[in-house]
Protein backbone atom coordinates (compact mmCIF):
# COMPACT_ATOMS: atom_id res chain seq x y z
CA UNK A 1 88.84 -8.58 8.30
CA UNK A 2 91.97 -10.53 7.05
CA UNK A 3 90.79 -13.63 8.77
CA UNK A 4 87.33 -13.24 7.59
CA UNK A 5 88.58 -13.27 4.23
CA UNK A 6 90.74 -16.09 4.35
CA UNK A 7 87.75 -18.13 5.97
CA UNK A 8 85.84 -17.24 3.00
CA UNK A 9 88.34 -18.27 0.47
CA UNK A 10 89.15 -21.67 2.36
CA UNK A 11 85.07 -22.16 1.96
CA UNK A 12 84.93 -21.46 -1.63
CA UNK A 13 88.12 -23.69 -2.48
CA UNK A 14 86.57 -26.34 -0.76
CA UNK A 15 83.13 -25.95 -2.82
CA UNK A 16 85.43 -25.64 -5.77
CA UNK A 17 86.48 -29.30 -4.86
CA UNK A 18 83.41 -30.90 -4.10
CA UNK A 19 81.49 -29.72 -7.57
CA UNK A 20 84.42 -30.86 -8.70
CA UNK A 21 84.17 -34.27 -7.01
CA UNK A 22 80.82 -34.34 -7.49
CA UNK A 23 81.76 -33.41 -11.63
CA UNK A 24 83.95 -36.50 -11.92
CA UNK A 25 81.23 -38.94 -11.04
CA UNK A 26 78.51 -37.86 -12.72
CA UNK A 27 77.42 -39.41 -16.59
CA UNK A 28 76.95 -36.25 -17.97
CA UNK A 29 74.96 -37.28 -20.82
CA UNK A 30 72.21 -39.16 -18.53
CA UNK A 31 72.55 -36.15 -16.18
CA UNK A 32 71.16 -33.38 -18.65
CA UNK A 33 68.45 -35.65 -19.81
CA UNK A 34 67.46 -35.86 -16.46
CA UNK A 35 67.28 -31.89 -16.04
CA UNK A 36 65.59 -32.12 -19.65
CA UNK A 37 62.80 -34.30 -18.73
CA UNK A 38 61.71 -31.47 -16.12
CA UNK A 39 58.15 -30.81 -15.29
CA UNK A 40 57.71 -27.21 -14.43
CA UNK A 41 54.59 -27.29 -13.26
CA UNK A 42 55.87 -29.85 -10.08
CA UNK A 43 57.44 -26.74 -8.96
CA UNK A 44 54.89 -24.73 -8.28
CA UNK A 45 53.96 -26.67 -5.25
CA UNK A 46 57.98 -27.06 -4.33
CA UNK A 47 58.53 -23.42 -3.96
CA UNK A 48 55.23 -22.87 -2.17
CA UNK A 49 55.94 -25.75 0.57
CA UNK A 50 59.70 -24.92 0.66
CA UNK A 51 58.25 -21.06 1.52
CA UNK A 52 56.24 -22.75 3.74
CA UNK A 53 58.41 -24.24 5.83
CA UNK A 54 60.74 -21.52 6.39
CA UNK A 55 57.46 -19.66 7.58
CA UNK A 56 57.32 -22.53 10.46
CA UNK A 57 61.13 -22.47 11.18
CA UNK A 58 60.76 -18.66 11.71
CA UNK A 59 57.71 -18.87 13.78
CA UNK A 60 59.70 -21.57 15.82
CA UNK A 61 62.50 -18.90 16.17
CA UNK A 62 60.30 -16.40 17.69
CA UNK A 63 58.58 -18.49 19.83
CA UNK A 64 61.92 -19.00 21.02
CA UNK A 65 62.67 -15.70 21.13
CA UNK A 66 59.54 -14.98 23.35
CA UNK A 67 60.44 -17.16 26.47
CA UNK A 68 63.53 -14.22 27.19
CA UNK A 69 61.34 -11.35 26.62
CA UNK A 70 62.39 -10.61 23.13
CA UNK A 71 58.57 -9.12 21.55
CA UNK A 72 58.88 -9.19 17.93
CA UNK A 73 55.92 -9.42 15.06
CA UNK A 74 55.43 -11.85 12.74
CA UNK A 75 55.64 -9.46 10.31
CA UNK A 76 59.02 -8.14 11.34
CA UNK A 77 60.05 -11.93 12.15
CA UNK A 78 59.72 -13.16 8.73
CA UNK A 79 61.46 -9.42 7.33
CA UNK A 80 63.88 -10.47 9.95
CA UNK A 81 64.25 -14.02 8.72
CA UNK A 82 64.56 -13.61 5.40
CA UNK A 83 67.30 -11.15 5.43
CA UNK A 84 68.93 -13.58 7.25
CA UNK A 85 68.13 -16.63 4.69
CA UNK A 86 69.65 -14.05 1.89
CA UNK A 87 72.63 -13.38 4.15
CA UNK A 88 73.47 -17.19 4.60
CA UNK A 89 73.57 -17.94 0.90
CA UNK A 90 74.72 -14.92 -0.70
CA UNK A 91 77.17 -13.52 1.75
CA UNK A 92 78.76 -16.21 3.28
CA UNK A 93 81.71 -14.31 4.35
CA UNK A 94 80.04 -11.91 6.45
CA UNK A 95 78.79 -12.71 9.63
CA UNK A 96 75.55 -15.10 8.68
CA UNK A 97 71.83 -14.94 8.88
CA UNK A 98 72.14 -16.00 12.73
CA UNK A 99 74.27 -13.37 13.22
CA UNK A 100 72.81 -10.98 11.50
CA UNK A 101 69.36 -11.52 13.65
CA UNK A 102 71.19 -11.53 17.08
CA UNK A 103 73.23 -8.27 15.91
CA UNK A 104 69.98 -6.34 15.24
CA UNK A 105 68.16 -7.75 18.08
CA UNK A 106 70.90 -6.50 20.01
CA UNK A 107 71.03 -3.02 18.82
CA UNK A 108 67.04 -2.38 19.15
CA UNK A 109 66.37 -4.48 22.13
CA UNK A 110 69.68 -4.41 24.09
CA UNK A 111 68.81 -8.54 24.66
CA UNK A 112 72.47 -9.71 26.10
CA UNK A 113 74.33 -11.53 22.95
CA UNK A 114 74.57 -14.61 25.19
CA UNK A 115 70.76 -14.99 25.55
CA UNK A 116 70.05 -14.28 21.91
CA UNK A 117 73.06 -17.05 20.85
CA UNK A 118 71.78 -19.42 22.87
CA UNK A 119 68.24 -18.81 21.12
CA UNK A 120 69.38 -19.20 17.86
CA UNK A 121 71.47 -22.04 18.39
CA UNK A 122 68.41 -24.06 20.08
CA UNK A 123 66.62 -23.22 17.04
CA UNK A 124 68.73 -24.97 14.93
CA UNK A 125 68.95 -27.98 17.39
CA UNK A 126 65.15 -28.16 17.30
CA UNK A 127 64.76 -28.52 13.52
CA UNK A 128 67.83 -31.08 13.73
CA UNK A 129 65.48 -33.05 16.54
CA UNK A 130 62.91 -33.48 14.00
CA UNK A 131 65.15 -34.23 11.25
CA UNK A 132 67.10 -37.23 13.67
CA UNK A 133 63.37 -38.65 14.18
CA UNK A 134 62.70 -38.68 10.12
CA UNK A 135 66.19 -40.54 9.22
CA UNK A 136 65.18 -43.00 12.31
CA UNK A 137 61.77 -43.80 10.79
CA UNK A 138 62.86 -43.66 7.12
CA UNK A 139 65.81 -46.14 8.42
CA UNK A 140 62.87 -48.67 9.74
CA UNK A 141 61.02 -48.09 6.67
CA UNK A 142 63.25 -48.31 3.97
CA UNK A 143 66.19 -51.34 2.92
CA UNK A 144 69.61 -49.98 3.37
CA UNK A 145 73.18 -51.63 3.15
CA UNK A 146 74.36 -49.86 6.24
CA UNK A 147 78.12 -50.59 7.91
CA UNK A 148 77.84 -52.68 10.51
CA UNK A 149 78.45 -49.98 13.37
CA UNK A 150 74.63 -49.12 12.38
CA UNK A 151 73.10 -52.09 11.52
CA UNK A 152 70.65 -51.92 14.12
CA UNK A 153 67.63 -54.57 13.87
CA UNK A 154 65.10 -52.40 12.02
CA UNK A 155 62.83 -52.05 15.11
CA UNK A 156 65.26 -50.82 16.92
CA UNK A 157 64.96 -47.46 14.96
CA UNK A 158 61.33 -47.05 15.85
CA UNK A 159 62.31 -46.94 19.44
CA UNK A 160 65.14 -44.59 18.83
CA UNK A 161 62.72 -42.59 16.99
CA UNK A 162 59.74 -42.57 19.67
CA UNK A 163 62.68 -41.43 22.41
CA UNK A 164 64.66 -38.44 20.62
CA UNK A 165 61.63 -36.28 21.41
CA UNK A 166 61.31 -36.94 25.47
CA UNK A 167 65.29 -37.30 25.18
CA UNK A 168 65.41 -33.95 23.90
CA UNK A 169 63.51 -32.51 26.21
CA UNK A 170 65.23 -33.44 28.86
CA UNK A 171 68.56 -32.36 27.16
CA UNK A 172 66.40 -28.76 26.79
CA UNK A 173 65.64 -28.91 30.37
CA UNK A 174 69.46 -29.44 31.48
CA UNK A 175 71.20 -27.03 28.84
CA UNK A 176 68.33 -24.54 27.80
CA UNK A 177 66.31 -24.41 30.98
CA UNK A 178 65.25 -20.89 30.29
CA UNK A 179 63.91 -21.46 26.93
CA UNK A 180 61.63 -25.13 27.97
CA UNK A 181 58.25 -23.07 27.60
CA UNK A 182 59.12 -23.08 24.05
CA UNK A 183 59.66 -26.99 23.74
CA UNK A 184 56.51 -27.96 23.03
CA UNK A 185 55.71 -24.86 20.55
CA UNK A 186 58.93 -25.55 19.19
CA UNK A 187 58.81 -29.29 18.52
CA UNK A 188 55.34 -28.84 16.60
CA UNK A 189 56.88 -26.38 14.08
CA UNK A 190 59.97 -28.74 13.40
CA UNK A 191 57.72 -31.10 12.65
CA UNK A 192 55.69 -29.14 10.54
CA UNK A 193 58.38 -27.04 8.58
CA UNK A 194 60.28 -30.86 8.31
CA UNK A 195 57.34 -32.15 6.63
CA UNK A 196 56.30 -29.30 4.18
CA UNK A 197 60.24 -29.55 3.34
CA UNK A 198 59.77 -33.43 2.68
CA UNK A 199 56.80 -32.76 -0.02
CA UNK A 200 58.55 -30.16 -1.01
CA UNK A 201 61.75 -32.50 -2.04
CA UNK A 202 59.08 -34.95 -3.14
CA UNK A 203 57.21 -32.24 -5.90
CA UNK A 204 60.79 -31.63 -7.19
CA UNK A 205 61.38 -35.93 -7.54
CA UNK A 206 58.03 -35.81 -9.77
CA UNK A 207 59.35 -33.19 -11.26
CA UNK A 208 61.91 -35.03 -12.77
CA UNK A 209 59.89 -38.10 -13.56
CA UNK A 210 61.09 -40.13 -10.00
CA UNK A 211 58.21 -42.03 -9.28
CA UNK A 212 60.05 -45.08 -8.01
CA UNK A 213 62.14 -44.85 -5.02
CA UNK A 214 61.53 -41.60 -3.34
CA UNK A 215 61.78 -42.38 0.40
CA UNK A 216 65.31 -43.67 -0.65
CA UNK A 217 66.29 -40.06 -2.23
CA UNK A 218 64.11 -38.35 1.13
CA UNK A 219 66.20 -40.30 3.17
CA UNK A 220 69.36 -38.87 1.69
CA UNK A 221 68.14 -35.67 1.13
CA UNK A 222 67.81 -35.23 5.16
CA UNK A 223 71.36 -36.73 5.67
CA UNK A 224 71.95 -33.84 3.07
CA UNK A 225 70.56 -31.08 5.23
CA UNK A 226 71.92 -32.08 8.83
CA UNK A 227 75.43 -32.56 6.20
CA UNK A 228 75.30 -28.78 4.69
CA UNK A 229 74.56 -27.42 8.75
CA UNK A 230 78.61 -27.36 8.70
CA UNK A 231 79.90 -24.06 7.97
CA UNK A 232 82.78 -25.56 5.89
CA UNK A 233 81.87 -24.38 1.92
CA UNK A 234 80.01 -21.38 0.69
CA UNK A 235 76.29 -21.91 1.29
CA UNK A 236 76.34 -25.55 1.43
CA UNK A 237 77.57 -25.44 -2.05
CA UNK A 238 78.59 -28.94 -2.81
CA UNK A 239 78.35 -30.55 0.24
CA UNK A 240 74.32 -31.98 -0.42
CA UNK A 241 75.95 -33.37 -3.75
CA UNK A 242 78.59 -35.28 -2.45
CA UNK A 243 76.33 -36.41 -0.41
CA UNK A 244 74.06 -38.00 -2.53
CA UNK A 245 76.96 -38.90 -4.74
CA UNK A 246 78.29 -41.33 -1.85
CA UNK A 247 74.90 -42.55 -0.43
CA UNK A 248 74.41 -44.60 -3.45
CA UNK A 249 76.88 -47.05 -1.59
CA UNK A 250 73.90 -47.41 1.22
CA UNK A 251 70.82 -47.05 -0.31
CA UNK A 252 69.54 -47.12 -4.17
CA UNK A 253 69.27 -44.27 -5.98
CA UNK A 254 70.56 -43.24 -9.27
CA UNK A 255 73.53 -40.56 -8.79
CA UNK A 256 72.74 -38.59 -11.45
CA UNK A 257 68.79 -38.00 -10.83
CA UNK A 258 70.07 -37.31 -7.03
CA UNK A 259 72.41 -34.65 -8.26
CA UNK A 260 69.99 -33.44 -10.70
CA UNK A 261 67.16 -33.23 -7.80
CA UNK A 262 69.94 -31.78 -5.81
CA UNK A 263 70.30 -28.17 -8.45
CA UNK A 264 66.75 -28.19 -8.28
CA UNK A 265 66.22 -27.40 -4.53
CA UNK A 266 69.28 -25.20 -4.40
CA UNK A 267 67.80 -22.60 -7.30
CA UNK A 268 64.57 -22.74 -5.14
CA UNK A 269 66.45 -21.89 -2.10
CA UNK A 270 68.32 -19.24 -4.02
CA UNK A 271 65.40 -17.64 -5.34
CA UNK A 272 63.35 -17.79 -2.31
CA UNK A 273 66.43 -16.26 -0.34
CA UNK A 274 66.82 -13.34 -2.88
CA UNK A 275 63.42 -12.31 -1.39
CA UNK A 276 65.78 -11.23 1.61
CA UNK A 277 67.57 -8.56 -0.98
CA UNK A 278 64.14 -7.17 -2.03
CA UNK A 279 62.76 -7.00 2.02
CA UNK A 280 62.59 -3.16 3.36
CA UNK A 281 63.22 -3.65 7.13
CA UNK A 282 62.29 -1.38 9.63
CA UNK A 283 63.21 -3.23 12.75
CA UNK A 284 63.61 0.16 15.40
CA UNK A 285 63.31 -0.11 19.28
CA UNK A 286 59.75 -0.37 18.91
CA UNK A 287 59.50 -4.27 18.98
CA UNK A 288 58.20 -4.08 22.49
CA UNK A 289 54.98 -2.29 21.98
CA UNK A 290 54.56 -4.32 18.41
């Protein structure tokens, strides 16, 4: 419990800085006129393709979850998900929305922890697969000042980005050999939840008048999410923003629209996540025959 706690605290000192890094930088002036000059109606169509790509990670999950056995439905899956997306945000200190799923799976369906880890984690290395192949193409696409070490010539990362996907199947077939029926099941949904999370970040840009630019702050934004994957501050807290705060070195983008655009998609996340508090779950050893 001690240690728990003292994880926790470590994260939320470490959030502390980085909103407080991220603080120092901003022009605050330029950076409320920003949140000002917000279009609500954008967001309509944000929250509804944010939702739906969480409804394609969780399919991918349990799709996952089907190649060992583990019979859940959809309607328990996203109960099951949820929960988990309000346990990663709000309750950081606690054992996590991946946790939380393997520790009821556990209970109900007595699936070995080992088997249900593993299935989680390739979850999250599938959506990171898809994400790898969008920075690759949006590096082709777009002009960046990159350091040398990646100053590849630009074609080069269209071929990167046309071999993650057989590369990561073979890294599937050598690592997660049990779970390969799911690969191609799997891949799709990345794919799809990636890119209803893309016009999702795209709504919230016109949302706050970006119309010039936007593959720059997309490009960012996914550095953002493979970034905030660390477990090292409280939901992420802070770590997207100093990321977009330090990009502007690479590729052009105004920092405080970024950090502005940045809010935005966290108080969707938050308020689709606090669906998780209002779920009723009724997960029981019936899963099997559901």
């Amino acid at each position: 419990m001690r240690n728990k706690k003292t994880k926790f605290f470590a994260k939320l000192l470490l959030s502390g800085f980085a909103i407080y890094l991220v603080y120092i930088k901003l022009d605050h002036e330029r950076f409320l006129l920003v949140l000002k000059s917000l279009d609500l109606w954008y967001l309509v169509p944000a929250v509804v393709f944010f939702v739906l790509s969480k409804i394609c990670t969780a399919l991918r999950l349990n799709a996952i979850f089907r190649t060992i056995e583990v019979f859940i439905s959809e309607k328990e899956n996203f109960r099951l998900y949820a929960v988990g997306m309000f346990y990663n945000l709000f309750l950081p200190g606690g054992v996590g929305g991946d946790g939380y799923k393997v520790v009821v799976i556990n209970k109900f369906l007595k699936t070995p922890v080992k088997n249900l880890v593993q299935a989680v984690l390739l979850d999250r290395l599938l959506g990171l697969a898809a994400i790898v192949v969008f920075l690759l193409i949006f590096s082709w696409w777009i002009e960046l000042s990159l350091p040398i070490i990646f100053a590849f010539p630009k074609d080069l990362y269209l071929i990167f980005s046309i071999i993650v996907i057989p590369a990561f199947y073979l890294f599937q077939w050598i690592l997660f050999r049990d779970f390969i029926a799911s690969f191609l099941i799997g891949m799709i949904l990345s794919f799809l939840g990636q890119t209803s999370q893309l016009i999702c970040t795209y709504m919230i840009l016109l949302a706050l008048g970006i119309t010039e630019g936007i593959a720059n702050y997309q490009f960012v934004f996914l550095i953002s999410s493979v970034a905030t994957v660390i477990p090292i501050t409280v939901g992420g807290i802070g770590i997207r923003e100093l990321v977009f705060i330090y990009s502007e070195k690479f590729v052009e983008i105004s920092v405080n629209s970024a950090v502005a655009f940045s809010l935005v998609f966290f108080m969707i996340t938050a308020l689709v996540s606090l669906s998780g508090a209002l779920v009723k779950t009724s997960f029981t050893s019936s899963f099997k025959n559901s």
